[in-house]
mmCIF file of C-alpha atoms and ligand atoms in Angstrom:
data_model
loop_
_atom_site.group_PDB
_atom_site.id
_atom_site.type_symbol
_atom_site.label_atom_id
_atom_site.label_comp_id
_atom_site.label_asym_id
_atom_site.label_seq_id
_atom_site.Cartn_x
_atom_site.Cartn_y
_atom_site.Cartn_z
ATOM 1 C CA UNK Q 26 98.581 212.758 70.691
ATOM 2 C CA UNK Q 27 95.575 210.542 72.481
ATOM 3 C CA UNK Q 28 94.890 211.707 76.136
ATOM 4 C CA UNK Q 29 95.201 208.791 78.378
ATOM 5 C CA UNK Q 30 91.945 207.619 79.482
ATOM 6 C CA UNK Q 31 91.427 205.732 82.664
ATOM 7 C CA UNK Q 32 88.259 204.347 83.487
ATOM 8 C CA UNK Q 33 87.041 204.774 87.232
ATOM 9 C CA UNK Q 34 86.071 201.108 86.938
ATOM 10 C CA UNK Q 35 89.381 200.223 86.929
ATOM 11 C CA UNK Q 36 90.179 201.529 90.228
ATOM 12 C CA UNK Q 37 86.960 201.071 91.737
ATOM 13 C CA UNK Q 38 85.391 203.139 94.669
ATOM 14 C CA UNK Q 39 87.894 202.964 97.212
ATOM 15 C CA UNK Q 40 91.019 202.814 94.402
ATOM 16 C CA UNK Q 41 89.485 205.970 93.341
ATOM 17 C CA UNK Q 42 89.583 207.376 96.951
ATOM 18 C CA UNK Q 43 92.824 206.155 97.656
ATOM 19 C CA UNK Q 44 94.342 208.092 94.072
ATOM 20 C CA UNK Q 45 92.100 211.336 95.682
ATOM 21 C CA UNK Q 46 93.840 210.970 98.797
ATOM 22 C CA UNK Q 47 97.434 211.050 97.479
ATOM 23 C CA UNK Q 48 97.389 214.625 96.360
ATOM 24 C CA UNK Q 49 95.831 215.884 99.975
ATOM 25 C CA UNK Q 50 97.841 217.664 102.447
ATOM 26 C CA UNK Q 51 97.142 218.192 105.777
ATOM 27 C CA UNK Q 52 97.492 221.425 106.753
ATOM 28 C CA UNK Q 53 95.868 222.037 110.391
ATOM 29 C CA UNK Q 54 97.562 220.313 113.349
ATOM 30 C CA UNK Q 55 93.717 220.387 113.942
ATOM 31 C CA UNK Q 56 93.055 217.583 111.846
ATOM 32 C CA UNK Q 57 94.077 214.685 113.737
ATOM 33 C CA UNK Q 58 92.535 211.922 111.045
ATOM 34 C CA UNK Q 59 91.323 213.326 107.807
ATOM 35 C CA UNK Q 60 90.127 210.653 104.959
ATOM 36 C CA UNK Q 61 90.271 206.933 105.659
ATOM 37 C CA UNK Q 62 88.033 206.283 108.212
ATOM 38 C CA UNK Q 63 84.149 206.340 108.833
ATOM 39 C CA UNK Q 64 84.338 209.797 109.752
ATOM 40 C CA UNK Q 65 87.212 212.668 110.243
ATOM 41 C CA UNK Q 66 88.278 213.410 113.740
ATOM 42 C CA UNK Q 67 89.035 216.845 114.428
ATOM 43 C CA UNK Q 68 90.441 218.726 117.773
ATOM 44 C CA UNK Q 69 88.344 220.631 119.660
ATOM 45 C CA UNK Q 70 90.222 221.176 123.137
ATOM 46 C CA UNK Q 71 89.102 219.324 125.259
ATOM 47 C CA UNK Q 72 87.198 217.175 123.319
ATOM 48 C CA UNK Q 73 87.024 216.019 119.504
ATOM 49 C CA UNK Q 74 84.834 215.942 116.919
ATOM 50 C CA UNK Q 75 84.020 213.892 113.968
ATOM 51 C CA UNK Q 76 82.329 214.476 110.788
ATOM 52 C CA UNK Q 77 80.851 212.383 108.246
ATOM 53 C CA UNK Q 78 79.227 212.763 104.911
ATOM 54 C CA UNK Q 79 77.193 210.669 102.605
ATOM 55 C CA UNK Q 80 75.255 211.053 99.490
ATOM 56 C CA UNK Q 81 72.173 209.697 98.743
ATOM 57 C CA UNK Q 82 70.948 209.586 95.000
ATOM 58 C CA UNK Q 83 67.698 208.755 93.643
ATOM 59 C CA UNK Q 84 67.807 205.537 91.081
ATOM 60 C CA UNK Q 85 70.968 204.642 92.423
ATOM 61 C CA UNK Q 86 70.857 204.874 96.309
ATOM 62 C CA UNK Q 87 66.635 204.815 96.190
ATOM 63 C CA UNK Q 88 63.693 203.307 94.023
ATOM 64 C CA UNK Q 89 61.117 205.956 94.832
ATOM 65 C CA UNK Q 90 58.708 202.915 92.952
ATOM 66 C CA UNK Q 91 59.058 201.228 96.585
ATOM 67 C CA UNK Q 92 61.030 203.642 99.126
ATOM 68 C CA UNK Q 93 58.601 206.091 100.830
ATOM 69 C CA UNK Q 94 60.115 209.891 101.012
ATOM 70 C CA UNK Q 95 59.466 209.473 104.543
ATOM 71 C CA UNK Q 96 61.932 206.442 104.754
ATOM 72 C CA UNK Q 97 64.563 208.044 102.538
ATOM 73 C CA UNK Q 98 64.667 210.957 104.856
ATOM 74 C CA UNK Q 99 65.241 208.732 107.771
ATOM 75 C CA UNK Q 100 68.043 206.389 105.784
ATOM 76 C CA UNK Q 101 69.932 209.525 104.978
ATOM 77 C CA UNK Q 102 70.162 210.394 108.559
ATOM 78 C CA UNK Q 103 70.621 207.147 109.730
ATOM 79 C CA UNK Q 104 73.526 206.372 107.596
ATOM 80 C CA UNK Q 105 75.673 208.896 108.761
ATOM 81 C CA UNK Q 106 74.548 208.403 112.559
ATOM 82 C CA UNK Q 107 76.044 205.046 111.832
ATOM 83 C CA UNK Q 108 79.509 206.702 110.615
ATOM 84 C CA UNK Q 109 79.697 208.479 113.751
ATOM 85 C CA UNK Q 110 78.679 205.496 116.180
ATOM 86 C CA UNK Q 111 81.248 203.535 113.841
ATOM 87 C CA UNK Q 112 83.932 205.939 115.295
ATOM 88 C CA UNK Q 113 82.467 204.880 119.035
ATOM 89 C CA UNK Q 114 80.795 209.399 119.194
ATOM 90 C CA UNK Q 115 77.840 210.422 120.054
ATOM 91 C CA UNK Q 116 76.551 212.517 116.960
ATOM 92 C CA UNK Q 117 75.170 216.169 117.782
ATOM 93 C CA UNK Q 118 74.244 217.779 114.731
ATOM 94 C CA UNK Q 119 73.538 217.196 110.821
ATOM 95 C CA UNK Q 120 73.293 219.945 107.904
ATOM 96 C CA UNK Q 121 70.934 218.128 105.402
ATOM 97 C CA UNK Q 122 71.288 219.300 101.000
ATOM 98 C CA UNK Q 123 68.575 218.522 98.428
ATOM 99 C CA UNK Q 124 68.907 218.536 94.996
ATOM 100 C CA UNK Q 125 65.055 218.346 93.632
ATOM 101 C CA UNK Q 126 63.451 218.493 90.295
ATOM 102 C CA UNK Q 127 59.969 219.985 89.523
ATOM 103 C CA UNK Q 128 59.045 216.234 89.601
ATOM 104 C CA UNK Q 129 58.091 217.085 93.110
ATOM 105 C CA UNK Q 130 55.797 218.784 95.505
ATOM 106 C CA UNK Q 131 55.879 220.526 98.366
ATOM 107 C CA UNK Q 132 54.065 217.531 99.663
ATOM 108 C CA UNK Q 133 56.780 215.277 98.780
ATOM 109 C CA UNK Q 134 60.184 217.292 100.666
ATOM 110 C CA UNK Q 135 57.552 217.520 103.355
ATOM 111 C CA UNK Q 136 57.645 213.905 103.624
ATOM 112 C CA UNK Q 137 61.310 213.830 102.932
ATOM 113 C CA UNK Q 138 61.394 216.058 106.227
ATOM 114 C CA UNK Q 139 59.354 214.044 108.227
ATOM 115 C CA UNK Q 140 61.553 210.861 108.067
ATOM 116 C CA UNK Q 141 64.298 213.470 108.387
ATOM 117 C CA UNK Q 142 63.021 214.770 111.409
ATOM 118 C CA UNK Q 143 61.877 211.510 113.137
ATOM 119 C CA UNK Q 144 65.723 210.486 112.377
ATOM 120 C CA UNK Q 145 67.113 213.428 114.283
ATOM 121 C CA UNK Q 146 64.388 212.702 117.313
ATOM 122 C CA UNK Q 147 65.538 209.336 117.279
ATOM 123 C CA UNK Q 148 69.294 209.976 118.013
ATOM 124 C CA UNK Q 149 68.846 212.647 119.493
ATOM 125 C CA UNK Q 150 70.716 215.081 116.872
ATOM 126 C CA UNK Q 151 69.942 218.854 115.613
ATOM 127 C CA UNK Q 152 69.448 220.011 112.225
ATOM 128 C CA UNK Q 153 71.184 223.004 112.023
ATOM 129 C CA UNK Q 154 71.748 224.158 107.839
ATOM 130 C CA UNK Q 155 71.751 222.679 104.542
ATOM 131 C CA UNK Q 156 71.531 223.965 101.016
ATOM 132 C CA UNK Q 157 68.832 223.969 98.697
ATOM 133 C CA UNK Q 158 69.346 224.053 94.636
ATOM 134 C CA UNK Q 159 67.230 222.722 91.784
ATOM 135 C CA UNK Q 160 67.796 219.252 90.059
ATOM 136 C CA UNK Q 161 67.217 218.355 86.253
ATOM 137 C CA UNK Q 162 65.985 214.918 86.859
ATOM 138 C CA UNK Q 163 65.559 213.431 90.459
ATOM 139 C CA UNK Q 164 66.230 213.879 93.692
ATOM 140 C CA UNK Q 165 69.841 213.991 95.783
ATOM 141 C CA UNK Q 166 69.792 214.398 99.286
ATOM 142 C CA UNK Q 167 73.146 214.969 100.830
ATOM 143 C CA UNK Q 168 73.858 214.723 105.158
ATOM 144 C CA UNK Q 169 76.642 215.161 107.042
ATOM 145 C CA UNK Q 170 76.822 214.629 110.812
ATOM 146 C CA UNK Q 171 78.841 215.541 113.089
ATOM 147 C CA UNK Q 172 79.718 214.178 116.649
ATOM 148 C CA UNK Q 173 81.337 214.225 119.528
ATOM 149 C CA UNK Q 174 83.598 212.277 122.060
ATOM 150 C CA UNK Q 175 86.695 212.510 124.385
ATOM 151 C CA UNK Q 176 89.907 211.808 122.222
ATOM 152 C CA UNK Q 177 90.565 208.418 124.091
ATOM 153 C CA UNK Q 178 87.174 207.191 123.253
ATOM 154 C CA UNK Q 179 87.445 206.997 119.638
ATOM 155 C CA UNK Q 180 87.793 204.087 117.925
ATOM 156 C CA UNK Q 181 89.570 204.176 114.573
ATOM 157 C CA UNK Q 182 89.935 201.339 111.901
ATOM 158 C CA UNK Q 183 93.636 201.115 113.018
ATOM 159 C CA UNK Q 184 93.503 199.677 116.329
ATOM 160 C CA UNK Q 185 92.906 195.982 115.559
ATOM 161 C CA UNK Q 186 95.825 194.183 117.630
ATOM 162 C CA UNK Q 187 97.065 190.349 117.189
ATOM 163 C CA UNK Q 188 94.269 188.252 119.105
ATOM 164 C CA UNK Q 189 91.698 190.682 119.693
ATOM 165 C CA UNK Q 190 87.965 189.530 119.028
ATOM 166 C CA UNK Q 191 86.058 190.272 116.825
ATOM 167 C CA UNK Q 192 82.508 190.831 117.191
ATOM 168 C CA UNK Q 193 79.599 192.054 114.955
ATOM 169 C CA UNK Q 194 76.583 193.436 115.990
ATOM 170 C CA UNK Q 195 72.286 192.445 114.921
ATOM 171 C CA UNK Q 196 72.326 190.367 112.101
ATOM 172 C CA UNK Q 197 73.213 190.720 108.504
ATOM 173 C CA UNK Q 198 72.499 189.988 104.907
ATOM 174 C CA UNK Q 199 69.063 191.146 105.821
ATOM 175 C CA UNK Q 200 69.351 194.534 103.697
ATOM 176 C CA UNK Q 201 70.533 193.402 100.505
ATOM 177 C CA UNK Q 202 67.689 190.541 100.674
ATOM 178 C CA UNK Q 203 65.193 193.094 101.213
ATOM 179 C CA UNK Q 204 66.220 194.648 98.318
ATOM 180 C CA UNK Q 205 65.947 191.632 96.341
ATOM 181 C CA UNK Q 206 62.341 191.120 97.462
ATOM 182 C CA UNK Q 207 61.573 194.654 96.488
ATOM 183 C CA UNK Q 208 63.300 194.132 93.139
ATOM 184 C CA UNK Q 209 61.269 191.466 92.463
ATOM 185 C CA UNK Q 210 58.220 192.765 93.442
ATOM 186 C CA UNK Q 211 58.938 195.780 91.586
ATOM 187 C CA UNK Q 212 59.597 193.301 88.496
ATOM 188 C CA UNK Q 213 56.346 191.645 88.738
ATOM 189 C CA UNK Q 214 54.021 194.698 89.155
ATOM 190 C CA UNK Q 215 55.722 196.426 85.897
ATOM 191 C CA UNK Q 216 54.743 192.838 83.907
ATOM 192 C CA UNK Q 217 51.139 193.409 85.367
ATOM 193 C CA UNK Q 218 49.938 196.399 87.042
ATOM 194 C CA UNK Q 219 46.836 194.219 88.239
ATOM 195 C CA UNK Q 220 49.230 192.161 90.920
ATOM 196 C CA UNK Q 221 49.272 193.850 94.290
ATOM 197 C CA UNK Q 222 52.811 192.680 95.590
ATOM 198 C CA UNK Q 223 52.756 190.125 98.463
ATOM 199 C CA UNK Q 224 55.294 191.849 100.642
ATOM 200 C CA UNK Q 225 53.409 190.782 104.241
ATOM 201 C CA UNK Q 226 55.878 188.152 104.580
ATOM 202 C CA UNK Q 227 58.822 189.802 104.389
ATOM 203 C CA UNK Q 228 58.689 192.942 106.562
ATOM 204 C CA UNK Q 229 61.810 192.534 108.628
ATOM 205 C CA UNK Q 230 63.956 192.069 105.217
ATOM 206 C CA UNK Q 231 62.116 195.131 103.743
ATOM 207 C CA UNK Q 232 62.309 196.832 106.768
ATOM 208 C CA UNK Q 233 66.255 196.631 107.140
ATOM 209 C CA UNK Q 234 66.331 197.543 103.838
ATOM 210 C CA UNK Q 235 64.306 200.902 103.539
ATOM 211 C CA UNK Q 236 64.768 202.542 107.245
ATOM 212 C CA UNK Q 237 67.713 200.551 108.828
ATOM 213 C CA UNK Q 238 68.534 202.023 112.378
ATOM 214 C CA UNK Q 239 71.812 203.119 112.947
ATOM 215 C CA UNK Q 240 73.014 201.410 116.382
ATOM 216 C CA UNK Q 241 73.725 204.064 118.511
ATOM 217 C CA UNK Q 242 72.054 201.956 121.097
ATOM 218 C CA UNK Q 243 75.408 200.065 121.257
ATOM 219 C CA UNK Q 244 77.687 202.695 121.567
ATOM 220 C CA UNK Q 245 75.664 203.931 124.513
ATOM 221 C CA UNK Q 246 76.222 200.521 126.511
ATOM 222 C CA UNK Q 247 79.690 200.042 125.456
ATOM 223 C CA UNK Q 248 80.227 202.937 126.913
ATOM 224 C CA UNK Q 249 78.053 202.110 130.564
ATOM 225 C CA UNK Q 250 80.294 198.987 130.426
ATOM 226 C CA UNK Q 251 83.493 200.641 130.047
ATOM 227 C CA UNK Q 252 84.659 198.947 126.912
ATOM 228 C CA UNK Q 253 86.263 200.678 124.081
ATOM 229 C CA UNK Q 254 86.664 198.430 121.256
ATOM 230 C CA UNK Q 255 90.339 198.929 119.590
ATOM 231 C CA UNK Q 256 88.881 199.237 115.764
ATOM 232 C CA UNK Q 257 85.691 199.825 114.473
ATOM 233 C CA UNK Q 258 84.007 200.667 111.193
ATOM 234 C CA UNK Q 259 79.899 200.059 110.436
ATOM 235 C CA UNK Q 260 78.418 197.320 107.837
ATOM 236 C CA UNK Q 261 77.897 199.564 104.904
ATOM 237 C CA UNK Q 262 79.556 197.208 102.327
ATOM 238 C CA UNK Q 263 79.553 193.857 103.697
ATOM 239 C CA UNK Q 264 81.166 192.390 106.293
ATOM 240 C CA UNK Q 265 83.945 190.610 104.265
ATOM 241 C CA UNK Q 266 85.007 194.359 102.925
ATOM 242 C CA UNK Q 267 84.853 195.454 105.993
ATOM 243 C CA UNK Q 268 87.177 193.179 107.732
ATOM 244 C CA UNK Q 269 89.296 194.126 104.728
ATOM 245 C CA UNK Q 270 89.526 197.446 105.909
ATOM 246 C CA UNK Q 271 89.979 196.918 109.555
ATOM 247 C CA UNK Q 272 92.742 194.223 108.655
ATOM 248 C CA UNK Q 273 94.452 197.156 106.370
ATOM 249 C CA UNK Q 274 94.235 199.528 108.433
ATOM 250 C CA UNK Q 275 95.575 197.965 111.415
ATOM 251 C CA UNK Q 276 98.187 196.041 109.320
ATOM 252 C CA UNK Q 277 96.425 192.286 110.595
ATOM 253 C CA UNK Q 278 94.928 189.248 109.674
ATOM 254 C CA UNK Q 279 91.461 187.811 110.586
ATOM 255 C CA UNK Q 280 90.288 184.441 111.272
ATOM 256 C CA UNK Q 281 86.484 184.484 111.328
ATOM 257 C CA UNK Q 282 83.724 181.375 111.415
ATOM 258 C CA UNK Q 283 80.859 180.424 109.888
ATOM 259 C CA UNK Q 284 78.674 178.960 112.661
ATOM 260 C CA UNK Q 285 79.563 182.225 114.726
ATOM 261 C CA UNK Q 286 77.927 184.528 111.801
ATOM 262 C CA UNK Q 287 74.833 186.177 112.742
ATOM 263 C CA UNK Q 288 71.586 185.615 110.410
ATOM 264 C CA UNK Q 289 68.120 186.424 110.964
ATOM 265 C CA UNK Q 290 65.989 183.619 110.203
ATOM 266 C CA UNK Q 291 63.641 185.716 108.026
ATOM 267 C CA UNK Q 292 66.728 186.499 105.690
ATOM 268 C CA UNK Q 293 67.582 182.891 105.933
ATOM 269 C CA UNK Q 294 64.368 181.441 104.732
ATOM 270 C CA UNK Q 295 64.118 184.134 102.272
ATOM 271 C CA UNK Q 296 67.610 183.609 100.979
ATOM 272 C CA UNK Q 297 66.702 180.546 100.319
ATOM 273 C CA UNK Q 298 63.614 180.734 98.967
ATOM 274 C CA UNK Q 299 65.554 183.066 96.323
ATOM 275 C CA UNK Q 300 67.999 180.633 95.307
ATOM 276 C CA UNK Q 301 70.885 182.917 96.976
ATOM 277 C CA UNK Q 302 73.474 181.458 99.300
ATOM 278 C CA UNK Q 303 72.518 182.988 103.207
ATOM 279 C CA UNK Q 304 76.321 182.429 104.149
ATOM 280 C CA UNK Q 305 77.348 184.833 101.033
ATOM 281 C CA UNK Q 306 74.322 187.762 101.782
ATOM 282 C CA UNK Q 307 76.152 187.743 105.621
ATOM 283 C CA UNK Q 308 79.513 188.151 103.898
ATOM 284 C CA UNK Q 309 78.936 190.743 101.122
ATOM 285 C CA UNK Q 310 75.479 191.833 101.433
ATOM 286 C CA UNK Q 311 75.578 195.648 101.798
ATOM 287 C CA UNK Q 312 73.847 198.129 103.970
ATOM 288 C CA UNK Q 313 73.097 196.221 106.916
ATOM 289 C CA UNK Q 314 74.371 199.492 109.145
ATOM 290 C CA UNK Q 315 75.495 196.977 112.134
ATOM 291 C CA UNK Q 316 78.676 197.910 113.599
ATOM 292 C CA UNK Q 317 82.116 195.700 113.201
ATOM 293 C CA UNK Q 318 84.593 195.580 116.270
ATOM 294 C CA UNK Q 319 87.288 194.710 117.941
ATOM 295 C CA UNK Q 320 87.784 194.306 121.733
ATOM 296 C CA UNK Q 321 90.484 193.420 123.782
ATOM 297 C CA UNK Q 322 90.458 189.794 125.300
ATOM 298 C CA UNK Q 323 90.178 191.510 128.457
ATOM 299 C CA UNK Q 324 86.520 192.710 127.901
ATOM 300 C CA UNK Q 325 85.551 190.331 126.669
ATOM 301 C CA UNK Q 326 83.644 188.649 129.958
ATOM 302 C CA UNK Q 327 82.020 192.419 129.940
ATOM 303 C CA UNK Q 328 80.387 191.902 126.663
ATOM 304 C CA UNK Q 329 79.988 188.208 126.792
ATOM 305 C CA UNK Q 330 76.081 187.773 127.848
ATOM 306 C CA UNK Q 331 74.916 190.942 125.494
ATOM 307 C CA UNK Q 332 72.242 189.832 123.224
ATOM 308 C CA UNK Q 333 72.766 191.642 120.713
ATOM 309 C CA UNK Q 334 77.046 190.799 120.135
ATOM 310 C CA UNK Q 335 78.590 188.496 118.358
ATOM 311 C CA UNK Q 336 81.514 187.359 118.908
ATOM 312 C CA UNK Q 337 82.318 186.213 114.913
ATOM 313 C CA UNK Q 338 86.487 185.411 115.477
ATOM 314 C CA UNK Q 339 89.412 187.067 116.241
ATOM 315 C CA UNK Q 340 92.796 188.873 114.863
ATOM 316 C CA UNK Q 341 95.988 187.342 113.603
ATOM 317 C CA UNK Q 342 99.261 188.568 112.094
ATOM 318 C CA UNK Q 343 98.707 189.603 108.831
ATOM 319 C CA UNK Q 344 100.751 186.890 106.975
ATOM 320 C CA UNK Q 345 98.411 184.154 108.322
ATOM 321 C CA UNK Q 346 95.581 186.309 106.244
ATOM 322 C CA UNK Q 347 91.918 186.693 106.163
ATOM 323 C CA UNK Q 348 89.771 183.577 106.333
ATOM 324 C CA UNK Q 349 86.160 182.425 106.864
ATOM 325 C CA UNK Q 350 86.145 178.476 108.761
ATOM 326 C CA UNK Q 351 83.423 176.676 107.356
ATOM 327 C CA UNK Q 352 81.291 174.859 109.447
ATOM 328 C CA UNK Q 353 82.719 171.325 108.205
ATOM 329 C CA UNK Q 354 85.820 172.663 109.404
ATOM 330 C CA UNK Q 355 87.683 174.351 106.042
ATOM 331 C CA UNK Q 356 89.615 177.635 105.689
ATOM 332 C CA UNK Q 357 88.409 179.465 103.179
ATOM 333 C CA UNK Q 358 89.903 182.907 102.338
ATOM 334 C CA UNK Q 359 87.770 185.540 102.477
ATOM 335 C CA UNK Q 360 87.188 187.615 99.641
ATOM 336 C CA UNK Q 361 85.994 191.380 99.633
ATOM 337 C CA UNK Q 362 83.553 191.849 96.915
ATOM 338 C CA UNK Q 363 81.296 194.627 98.774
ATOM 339 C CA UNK Q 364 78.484 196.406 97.288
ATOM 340 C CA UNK Q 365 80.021 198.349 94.239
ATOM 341 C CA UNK Q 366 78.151 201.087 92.859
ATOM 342 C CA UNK Q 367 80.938 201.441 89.760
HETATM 343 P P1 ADP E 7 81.819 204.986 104.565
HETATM 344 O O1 ADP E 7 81.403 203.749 103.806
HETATM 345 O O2 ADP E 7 82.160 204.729 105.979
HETATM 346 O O3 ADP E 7 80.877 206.157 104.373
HETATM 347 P P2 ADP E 7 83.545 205.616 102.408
HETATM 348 O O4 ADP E 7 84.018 204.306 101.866
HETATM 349 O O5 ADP E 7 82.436 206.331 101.727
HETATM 350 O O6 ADP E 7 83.218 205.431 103.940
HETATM 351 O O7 ADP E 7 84.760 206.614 102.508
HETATM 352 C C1 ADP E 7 86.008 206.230 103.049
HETATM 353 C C2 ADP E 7 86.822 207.478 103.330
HETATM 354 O O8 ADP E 7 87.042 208.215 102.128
HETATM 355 C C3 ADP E 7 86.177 208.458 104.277
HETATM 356 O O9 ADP E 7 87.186 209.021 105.076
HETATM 357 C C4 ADP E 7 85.561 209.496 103.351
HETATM 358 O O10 ADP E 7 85.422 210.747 103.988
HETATM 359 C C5 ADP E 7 86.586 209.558 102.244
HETATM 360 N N1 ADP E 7 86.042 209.974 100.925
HETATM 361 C C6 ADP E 7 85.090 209.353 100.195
HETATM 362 N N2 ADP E 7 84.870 209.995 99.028
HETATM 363 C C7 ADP E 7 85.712 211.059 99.014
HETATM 364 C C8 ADP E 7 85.965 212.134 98.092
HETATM 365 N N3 ADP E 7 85.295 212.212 96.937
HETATM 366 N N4 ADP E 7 86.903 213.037 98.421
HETATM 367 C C9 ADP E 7 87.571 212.973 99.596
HETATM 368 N N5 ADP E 7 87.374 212.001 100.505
HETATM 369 C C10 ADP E 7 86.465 211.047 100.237
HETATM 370 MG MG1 MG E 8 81.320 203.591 107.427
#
């Protein structure tokens, strides 16, 4: 008798989350939301608290060929900051695990630590555990954060309501074309060792890609102007997935348009300059780390001169669907295709 065989392909990342999910239980009145969001919320009293966890993995995550220790340490932080700002908390405190082979030096996790350490200076969180262990080949580094906020505060991926706009954060697409200039770079150094890469041009691509800031900087003024958006999630896998999520999650539609889309003109020129579409890097290009929400109509006038937010649409039922208006006018529907790592 064959065993049946199912390929994780098949289901993808979040199919494969969503057939892990089916056999959990929640136990703990405690656990107020477990798996599904950016980060777990969990009662504390008076207060919650959320927690987050990502994994970072060399050759898959990080090119140590072109990302300094220092700015892999600071990524790994940063990326779970931006889980908790994505649930509108403040985060508080991260343990930090390394996996590392004998490929390594002392020198190295020092400089691993550094961009670590800067991280947890920069938003102002502690580094309170971790584990250490050994690694055949390369290095993991594993974070989780957690956070704080008042329960009323937090905003899940659920609370999207009919005509509420939607508004992005920075720019985006400027990640994954930083990662294509690094690529290539990488590409043409390995056909000649002689080239020095030309990356002086492109240092706000590169930039975004190798130490993007999480924007806790946002969540602070939200919060000094009194607005709570109704959903949120961060930019991890493109904004088109994203909106997928927000739209399941709150059981909506989306209308968003393409003049309203935020690009830096860097990426743009770049984009171009690599024969890639700029309109499709905003949509699906991953890892930009900006933060994706939803605010009542109401706050809007308290947002509305913030240069920093965009304001890229707005919420419909969910039979009218998710679509992108083209500049020449055209609904197009959107289509998640995300950054897949299977
Ligand atoms: P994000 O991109 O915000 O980090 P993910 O897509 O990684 O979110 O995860 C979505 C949800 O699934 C989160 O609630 C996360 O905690 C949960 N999750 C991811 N992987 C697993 C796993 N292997 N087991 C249990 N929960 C998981
Ligand atoms: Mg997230």
């Amino acid at each position: 008798m064959s065993e049946k065989r199912t390929e994780i392909s098949d289901l993808g990342e979040f199919g494969l989350i969503d057939h892990l999910n089916e056999k959990v239980i929640i136990k703990n009145s405690s656990t107020i939301k477990g798996i599904g969001d950016d980060a777990a919320v969990i009662d504390a009293g008076d207060h919650v608290k959320v927690v987050t966890t990502d994994l970072l993995l060399e050759g898959v995550h990080f090119d140590l060929s072109y990302a300094p220790l220092t700015h892999v340490g600071f990524k790994a932080v940063a990326v779970n900051v931006s889980d908790i700002a994505a649930m509108n908390a403040i985060p508080k405190q991260i343990t930090v695990s390394i996996a590392v082979s004998n490929r390594f030096s002392v020198e190295a996790v020092d400089a691993l630590y550094e961009g670590i350490n800067a991280a947890c200076e920069n938003y102002g969180v502690d580094l309170i555990g971790g584990d250490t262990t050994a690694s055949r080949s390369g290095l993991m580094i594993s974070v989780t954060a957690i956070g704080e906020a008042k329960k009323e505060q937090i905003s899940y991926r659920s609370g999207a309501k009919v005509n509420d706009i939607l508004c992005v954060t920075g720019d985006l697409g400027s990640a994954l074309i930083g990662l294509q200039v690094l690529e290539r770079e990488k590409q043409v150094y390995l056909a000649n060792p002689d080239m020095r890469p030309d990356l002086e041009k492109y240092t706000v691509v590169t930039g975004r890609q190798l130490r993007p800031d999480a924007r806790m900087d946002i969540i602070h003024e939200l919060r000094e102007m009194e607005v709570v958006p109704t959903s949120m999630i961060d930019v991890s896998d493109g904004l088109a997935s994203e909106i997928f999520h927000i739209c399941k999650a709150s059981k909506v539609g989306a209308t968003i348009y393409e003049d309203k889309l935020p690009i830096d003109k860097q990426t743009f020129d770049t984009a171009v300059e690599l024969n890639l579409d700029p309109i499709t890097c905003v949509l699906n290009g991953g890892e930009d780390y900006e933060l994706l929400f939803t605010i009542d109509q109401k706050d809007f006038t308290k947002l509305e001169k913030h240069p920093d937010i965009h304001f890229i649409g707005h919420i419909t039922k969910p039979e009218e669907g998710k679509y992108l208006v083209t500049k020449s006018g055209t609904a197009v529907q959107l289509k998640a295709q995300g950054w897949k790592h299977f």
